[in-house]
XYZ file of N, CA and C in Angstrom:
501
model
N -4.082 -51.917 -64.708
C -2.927 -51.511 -63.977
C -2.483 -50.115 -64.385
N -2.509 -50.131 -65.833
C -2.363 -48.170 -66.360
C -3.451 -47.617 -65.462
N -4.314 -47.883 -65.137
C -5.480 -46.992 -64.607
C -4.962 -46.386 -63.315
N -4.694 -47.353 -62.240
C -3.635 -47.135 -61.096
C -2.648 -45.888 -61.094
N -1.963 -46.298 -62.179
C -0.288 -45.505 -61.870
C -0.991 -44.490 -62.919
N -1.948 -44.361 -63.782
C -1.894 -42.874 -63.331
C -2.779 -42.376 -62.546
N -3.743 -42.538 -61.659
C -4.124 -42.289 -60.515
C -3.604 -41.725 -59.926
N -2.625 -42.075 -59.414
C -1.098 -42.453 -58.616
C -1.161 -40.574 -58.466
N -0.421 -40.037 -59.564
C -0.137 -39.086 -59.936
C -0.945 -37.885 -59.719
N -2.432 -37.767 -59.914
C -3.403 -37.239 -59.830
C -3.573 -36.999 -58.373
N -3.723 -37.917 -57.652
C -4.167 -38.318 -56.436
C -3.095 -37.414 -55.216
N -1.653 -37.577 -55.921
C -0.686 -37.106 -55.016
C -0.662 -35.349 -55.320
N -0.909 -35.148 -56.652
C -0.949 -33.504 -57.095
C -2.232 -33.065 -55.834
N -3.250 -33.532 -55.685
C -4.132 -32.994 -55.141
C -4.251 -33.473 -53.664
N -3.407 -33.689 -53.228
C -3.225 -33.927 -51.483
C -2.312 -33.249 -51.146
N -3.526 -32.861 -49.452
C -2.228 -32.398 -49.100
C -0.826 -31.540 -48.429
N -0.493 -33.430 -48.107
C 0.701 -33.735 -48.188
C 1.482 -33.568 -48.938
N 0.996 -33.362 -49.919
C 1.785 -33.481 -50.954
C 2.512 -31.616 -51.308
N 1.409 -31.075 -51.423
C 2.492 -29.647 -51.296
C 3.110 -29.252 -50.355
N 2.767 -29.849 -49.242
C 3.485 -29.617 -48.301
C 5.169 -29.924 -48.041
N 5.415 -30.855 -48.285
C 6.521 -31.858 -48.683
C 7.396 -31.517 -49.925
N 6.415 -31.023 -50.384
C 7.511 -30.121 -51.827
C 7.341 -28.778 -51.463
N 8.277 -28.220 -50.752
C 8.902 -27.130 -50.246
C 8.996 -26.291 -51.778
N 9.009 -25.197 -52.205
C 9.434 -24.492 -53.193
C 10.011 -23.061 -53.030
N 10.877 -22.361 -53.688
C 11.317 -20.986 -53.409
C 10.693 -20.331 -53.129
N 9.528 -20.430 -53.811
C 8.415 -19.158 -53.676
C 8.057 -19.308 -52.465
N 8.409 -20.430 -51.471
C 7.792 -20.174 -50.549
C 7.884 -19.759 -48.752
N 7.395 -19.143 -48.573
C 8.028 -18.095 -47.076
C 9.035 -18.584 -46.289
N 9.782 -17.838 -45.957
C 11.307 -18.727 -45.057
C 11.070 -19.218 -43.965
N 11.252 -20.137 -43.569
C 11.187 -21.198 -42.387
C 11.195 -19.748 -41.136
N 10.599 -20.053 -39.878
C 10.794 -19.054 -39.000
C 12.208 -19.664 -38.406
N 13.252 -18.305 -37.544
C 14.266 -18.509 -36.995
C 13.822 -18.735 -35.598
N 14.333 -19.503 -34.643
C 14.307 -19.274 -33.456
C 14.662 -18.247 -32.873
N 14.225 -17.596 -31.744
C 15.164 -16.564 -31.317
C 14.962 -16.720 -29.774
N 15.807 -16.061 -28.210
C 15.435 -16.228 -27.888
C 14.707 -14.810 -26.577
N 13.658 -15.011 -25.812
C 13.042 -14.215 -25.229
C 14.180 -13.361 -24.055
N 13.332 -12.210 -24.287
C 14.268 -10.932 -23.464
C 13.541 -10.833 -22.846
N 13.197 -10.634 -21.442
C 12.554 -10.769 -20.622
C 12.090 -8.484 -20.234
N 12.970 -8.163 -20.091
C 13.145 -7.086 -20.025
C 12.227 -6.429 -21.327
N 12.679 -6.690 -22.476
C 11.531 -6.092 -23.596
C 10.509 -6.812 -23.425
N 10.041 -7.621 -23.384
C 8.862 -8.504 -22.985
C 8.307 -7.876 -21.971
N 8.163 -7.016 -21.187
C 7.004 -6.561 -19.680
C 7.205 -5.321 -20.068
N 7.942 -4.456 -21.010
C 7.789 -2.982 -20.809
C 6.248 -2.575 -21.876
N 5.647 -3.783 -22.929
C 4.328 -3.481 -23.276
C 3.408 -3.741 -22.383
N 3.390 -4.582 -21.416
C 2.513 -5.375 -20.621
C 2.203 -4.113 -19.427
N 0.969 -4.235 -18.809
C 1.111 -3.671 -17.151
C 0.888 -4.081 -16.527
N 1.709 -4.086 -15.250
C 2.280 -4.811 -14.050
C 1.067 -5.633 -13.593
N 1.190 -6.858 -13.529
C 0.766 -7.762 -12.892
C 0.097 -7.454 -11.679
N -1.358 -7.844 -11.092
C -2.302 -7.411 -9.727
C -1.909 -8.984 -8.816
N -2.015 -8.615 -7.698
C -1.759 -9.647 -7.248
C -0.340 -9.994 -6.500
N -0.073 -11.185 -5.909
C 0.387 -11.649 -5.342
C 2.242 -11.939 -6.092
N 3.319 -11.736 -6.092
C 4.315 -11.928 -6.988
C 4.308 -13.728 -7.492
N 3.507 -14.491 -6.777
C 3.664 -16.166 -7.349
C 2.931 -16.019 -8.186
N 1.418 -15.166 -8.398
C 0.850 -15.083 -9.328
C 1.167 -14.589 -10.216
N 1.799 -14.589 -11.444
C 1.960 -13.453 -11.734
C 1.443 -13.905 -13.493
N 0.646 -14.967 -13.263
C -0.457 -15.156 -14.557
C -1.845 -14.297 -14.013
N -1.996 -14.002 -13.174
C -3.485 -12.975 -12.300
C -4.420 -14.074 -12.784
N -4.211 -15.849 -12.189
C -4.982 -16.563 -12.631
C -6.363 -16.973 -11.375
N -5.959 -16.587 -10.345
C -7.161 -16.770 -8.720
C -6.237 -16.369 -7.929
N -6.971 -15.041 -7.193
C -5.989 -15.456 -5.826
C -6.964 -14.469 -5.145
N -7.567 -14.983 -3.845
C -8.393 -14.428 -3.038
C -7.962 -13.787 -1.778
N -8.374 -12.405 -1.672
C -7.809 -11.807 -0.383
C -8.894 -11.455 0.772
N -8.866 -12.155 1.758
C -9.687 -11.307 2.988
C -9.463 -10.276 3.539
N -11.140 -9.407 3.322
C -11.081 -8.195 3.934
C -11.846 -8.070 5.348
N -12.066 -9.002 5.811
C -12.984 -9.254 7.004
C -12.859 -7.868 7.949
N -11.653 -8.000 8.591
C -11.693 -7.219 9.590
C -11.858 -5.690 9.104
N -11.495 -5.359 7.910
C -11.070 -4.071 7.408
C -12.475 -3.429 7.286
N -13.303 -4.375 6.804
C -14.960 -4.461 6.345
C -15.766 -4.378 7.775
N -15.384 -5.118 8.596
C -16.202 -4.718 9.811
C -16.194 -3.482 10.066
N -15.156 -3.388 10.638
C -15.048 -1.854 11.253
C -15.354 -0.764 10.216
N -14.901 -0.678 8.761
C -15.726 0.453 8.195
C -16.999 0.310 8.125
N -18.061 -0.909 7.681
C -18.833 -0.959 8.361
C -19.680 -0.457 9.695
N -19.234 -0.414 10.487
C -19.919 -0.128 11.820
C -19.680 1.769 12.000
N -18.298 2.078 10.985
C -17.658 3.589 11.395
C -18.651 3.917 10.706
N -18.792 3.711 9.135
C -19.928 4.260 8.521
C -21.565 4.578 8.873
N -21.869 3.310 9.591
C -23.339 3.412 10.538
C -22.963 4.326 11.678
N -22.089 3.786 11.963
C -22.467 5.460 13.576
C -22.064 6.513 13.154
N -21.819 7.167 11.735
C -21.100 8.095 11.386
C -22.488 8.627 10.662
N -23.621 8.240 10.681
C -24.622 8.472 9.434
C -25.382 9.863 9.799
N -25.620 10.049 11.059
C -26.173 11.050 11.574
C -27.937 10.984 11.968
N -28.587 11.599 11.900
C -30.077 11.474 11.798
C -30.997 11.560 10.269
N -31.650 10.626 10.171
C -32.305 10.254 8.775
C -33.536 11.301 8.971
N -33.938 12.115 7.901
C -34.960 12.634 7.899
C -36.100 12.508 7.167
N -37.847 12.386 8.139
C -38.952 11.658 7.590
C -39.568 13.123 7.343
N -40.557 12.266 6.876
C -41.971 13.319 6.741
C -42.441 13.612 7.641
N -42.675 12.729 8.648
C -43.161 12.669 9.880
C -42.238 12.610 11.248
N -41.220 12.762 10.677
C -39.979 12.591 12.242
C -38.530 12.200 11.578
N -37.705 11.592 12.460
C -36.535 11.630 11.945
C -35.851 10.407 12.890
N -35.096 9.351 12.328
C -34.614 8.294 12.823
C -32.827 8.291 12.752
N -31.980 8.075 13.884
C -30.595 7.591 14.267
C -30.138 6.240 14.324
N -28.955 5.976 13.745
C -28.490 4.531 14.275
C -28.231 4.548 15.647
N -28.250 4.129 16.579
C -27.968 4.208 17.898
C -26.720 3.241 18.085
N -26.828 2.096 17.456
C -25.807 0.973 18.019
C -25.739 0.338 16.852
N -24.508 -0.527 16.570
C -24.495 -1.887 15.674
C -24.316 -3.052 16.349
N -25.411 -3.365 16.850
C -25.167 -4.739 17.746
C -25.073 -5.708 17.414
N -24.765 -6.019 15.832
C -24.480 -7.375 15.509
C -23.524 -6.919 13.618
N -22.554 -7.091 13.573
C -22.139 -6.805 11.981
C -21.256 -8.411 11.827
N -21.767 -9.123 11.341
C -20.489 -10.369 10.921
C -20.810 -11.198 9.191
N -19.936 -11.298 9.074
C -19.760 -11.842 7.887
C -19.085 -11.975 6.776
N -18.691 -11.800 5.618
C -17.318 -11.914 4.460
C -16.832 -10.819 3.872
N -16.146 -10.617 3.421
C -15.627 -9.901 2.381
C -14.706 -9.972 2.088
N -14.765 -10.000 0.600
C -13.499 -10.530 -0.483
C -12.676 -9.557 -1.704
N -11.525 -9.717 -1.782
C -11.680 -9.453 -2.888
C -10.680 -10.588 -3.428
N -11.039 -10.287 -4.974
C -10.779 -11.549 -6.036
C -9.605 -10.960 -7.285
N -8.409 -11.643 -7.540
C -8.263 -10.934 -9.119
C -8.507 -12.477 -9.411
N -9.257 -12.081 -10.401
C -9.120 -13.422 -11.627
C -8.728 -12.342 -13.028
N -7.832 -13.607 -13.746
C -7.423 -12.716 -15.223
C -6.942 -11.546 -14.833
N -6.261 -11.233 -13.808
C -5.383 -10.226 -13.619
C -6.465 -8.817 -13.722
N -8.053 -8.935 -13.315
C -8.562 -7.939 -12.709
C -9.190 -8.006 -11.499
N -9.277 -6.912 -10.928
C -9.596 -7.116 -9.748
C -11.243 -7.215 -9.097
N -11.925 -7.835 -8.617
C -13.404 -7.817 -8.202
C -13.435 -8.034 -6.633
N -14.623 -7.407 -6.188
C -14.979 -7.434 -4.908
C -16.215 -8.042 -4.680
N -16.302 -8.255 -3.234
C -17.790 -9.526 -3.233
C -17.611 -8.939 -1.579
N -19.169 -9.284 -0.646
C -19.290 -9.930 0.485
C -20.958 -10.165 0.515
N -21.134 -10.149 1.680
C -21.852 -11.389 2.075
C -21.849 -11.147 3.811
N -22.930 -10.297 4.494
C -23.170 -9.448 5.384
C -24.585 -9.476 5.820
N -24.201 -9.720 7.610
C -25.535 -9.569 8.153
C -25.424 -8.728 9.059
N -26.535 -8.025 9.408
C -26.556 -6.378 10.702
C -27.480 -6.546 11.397
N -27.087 -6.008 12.676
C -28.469 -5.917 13.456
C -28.050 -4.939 14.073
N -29.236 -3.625 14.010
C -28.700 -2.014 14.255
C -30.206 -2.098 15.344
N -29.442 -0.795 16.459
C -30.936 -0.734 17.562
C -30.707 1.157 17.231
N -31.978 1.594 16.898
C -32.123 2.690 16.281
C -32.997 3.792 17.528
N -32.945 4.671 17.523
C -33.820 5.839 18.046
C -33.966 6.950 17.154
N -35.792 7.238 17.770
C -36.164 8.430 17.053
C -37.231 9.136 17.621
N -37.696 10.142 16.753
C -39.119 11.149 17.000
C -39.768 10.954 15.876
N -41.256 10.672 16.576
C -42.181 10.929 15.555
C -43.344 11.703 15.369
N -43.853 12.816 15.130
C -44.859 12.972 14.810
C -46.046 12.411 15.254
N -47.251 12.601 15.898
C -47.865 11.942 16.202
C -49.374 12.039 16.958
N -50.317 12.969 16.295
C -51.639 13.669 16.489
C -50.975 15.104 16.698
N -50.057 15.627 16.025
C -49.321 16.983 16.901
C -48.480 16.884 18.030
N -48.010 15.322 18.067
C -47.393 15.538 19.187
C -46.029 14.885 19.011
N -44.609 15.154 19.254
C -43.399 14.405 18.773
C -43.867 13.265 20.182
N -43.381 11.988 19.964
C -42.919 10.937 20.654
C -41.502 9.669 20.180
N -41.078 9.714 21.144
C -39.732 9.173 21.406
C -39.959 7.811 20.780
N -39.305 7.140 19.756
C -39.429 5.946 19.732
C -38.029 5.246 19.280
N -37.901 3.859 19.745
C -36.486 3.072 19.675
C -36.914 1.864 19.437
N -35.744 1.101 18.876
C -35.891 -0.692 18.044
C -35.147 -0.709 17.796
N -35.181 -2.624 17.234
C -34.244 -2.753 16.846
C -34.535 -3.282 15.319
N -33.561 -3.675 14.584
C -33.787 -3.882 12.848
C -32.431 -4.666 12.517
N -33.115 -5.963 11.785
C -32.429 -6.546 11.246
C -31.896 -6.739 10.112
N -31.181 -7.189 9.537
C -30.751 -7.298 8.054
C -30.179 -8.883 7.814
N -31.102 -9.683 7.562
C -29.971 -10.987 7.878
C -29.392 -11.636 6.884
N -29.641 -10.761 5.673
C -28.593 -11.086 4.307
C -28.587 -10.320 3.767
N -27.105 -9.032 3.024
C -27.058 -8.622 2.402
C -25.766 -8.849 1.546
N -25.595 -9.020 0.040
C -24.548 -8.701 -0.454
C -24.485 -8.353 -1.920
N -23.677 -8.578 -2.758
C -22.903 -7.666 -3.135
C -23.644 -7.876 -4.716
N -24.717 -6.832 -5.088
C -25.279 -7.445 -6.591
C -26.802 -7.716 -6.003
N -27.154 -7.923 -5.237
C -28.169 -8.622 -4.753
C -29.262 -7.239 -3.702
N -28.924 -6.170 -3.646
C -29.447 -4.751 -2.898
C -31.290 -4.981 -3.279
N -31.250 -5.032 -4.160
C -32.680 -4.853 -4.616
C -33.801 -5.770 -4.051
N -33.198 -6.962 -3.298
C -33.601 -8.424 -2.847
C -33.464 -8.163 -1.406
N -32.817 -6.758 -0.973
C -32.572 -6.924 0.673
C -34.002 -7.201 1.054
N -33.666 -7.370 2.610
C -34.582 -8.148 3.435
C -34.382 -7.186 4.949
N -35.617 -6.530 5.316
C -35.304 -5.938 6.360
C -36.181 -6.140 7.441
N -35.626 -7.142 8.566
C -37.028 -6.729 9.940
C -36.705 -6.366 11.026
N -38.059 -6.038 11.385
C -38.225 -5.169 13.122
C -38.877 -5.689 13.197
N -38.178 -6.965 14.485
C -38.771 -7.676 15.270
C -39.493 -7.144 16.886
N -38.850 -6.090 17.339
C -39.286 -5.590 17.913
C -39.097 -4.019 18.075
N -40.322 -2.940 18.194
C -39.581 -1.757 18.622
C -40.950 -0.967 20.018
N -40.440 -0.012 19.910
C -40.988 0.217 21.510
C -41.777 1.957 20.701
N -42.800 2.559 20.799
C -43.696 3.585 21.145
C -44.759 3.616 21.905
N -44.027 4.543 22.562
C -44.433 5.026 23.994
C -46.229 5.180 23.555
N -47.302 5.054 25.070
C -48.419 4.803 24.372
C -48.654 6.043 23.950
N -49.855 6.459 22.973
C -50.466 7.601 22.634
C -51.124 8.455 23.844
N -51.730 7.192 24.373
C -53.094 8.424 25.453
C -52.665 7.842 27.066
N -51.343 8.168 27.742
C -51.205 7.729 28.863
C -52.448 7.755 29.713
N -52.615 6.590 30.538
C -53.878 6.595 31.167
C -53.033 7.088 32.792
């Protein structure tokens, strides 16, 4: 039973609970409550992106659809004539532009994304035994987006040159 009670003693020095519970001078002052100023609180911070409900910048998704089309299409008919080795090619039309565009804040930064398909009908000149000839098509794009350029995918399903040796 001596073996116990002093155990006892040993057991409680080295847990612990046990220093915890015996508070001592030496040791750091309890924290005070205080309470938050809202006003000093946001003059380190910078202003919140986003929506005013958000104002953790935790998801909030904005469509740019329409804004994206049309620069889209301004930018293609705005491009001018592409120049080859052998001739030189125009956008002529955007006869098909539809598809997403986003932008995202998560964590209170901002990211952009879409997700875009085109179908452009083009004209040009080419080069051709010494001789320029007129040629036009059309060209597809039926997935492009955002991170992914290197993976595009481009066809001409159909285009039109005039023959070489009119009979």
């Amino acid at each position: 039973m001596e073996e116990t009670a002093a155990a006892a003693p040993a057991e409680k020095a080295s847990s612990y609970r046990y220093w915890v519970r015996e508070a001592t001078g030496d040791a750091a002052p309890l924290p005070v409550p205080r309470k938050l100023d809202p006003a000093a609180n946001g003059n380190g911070n910078p202003p919140p992106l986003g929506s005013v409900w958000n104002q953790a910048g935790t998801w909030e998704e904005k469509n740019l659809n329409s804004w994206a089309n049309s620069r889209i299409k301004d930018l293609l008919g705005s491009l001018g004539s592409l120049k080859f080795p052998t001739g030189n090619a125009s956008v002529d039309e955007v006869s098909k532009c539809s598809g997403d565009a986003f932008q995202v804040t998560v964590r209170n930064k901002k990211r952009v994304g879409y997700n875009y398909e085109l179908s452009l009908r083009f004209k040009g000149e080419w080069l051709v035994k010494e001789e320029n000839k007129k040629i036009k098509g059309h060209l597809d794009i039926p997935e492009f987006s955002f991170g992914e350029i290197d993976d595009l995918e481009v066809k001409l399903p159909h285009y039109h040159v005039p023959p070489l040796f009119p009979t």
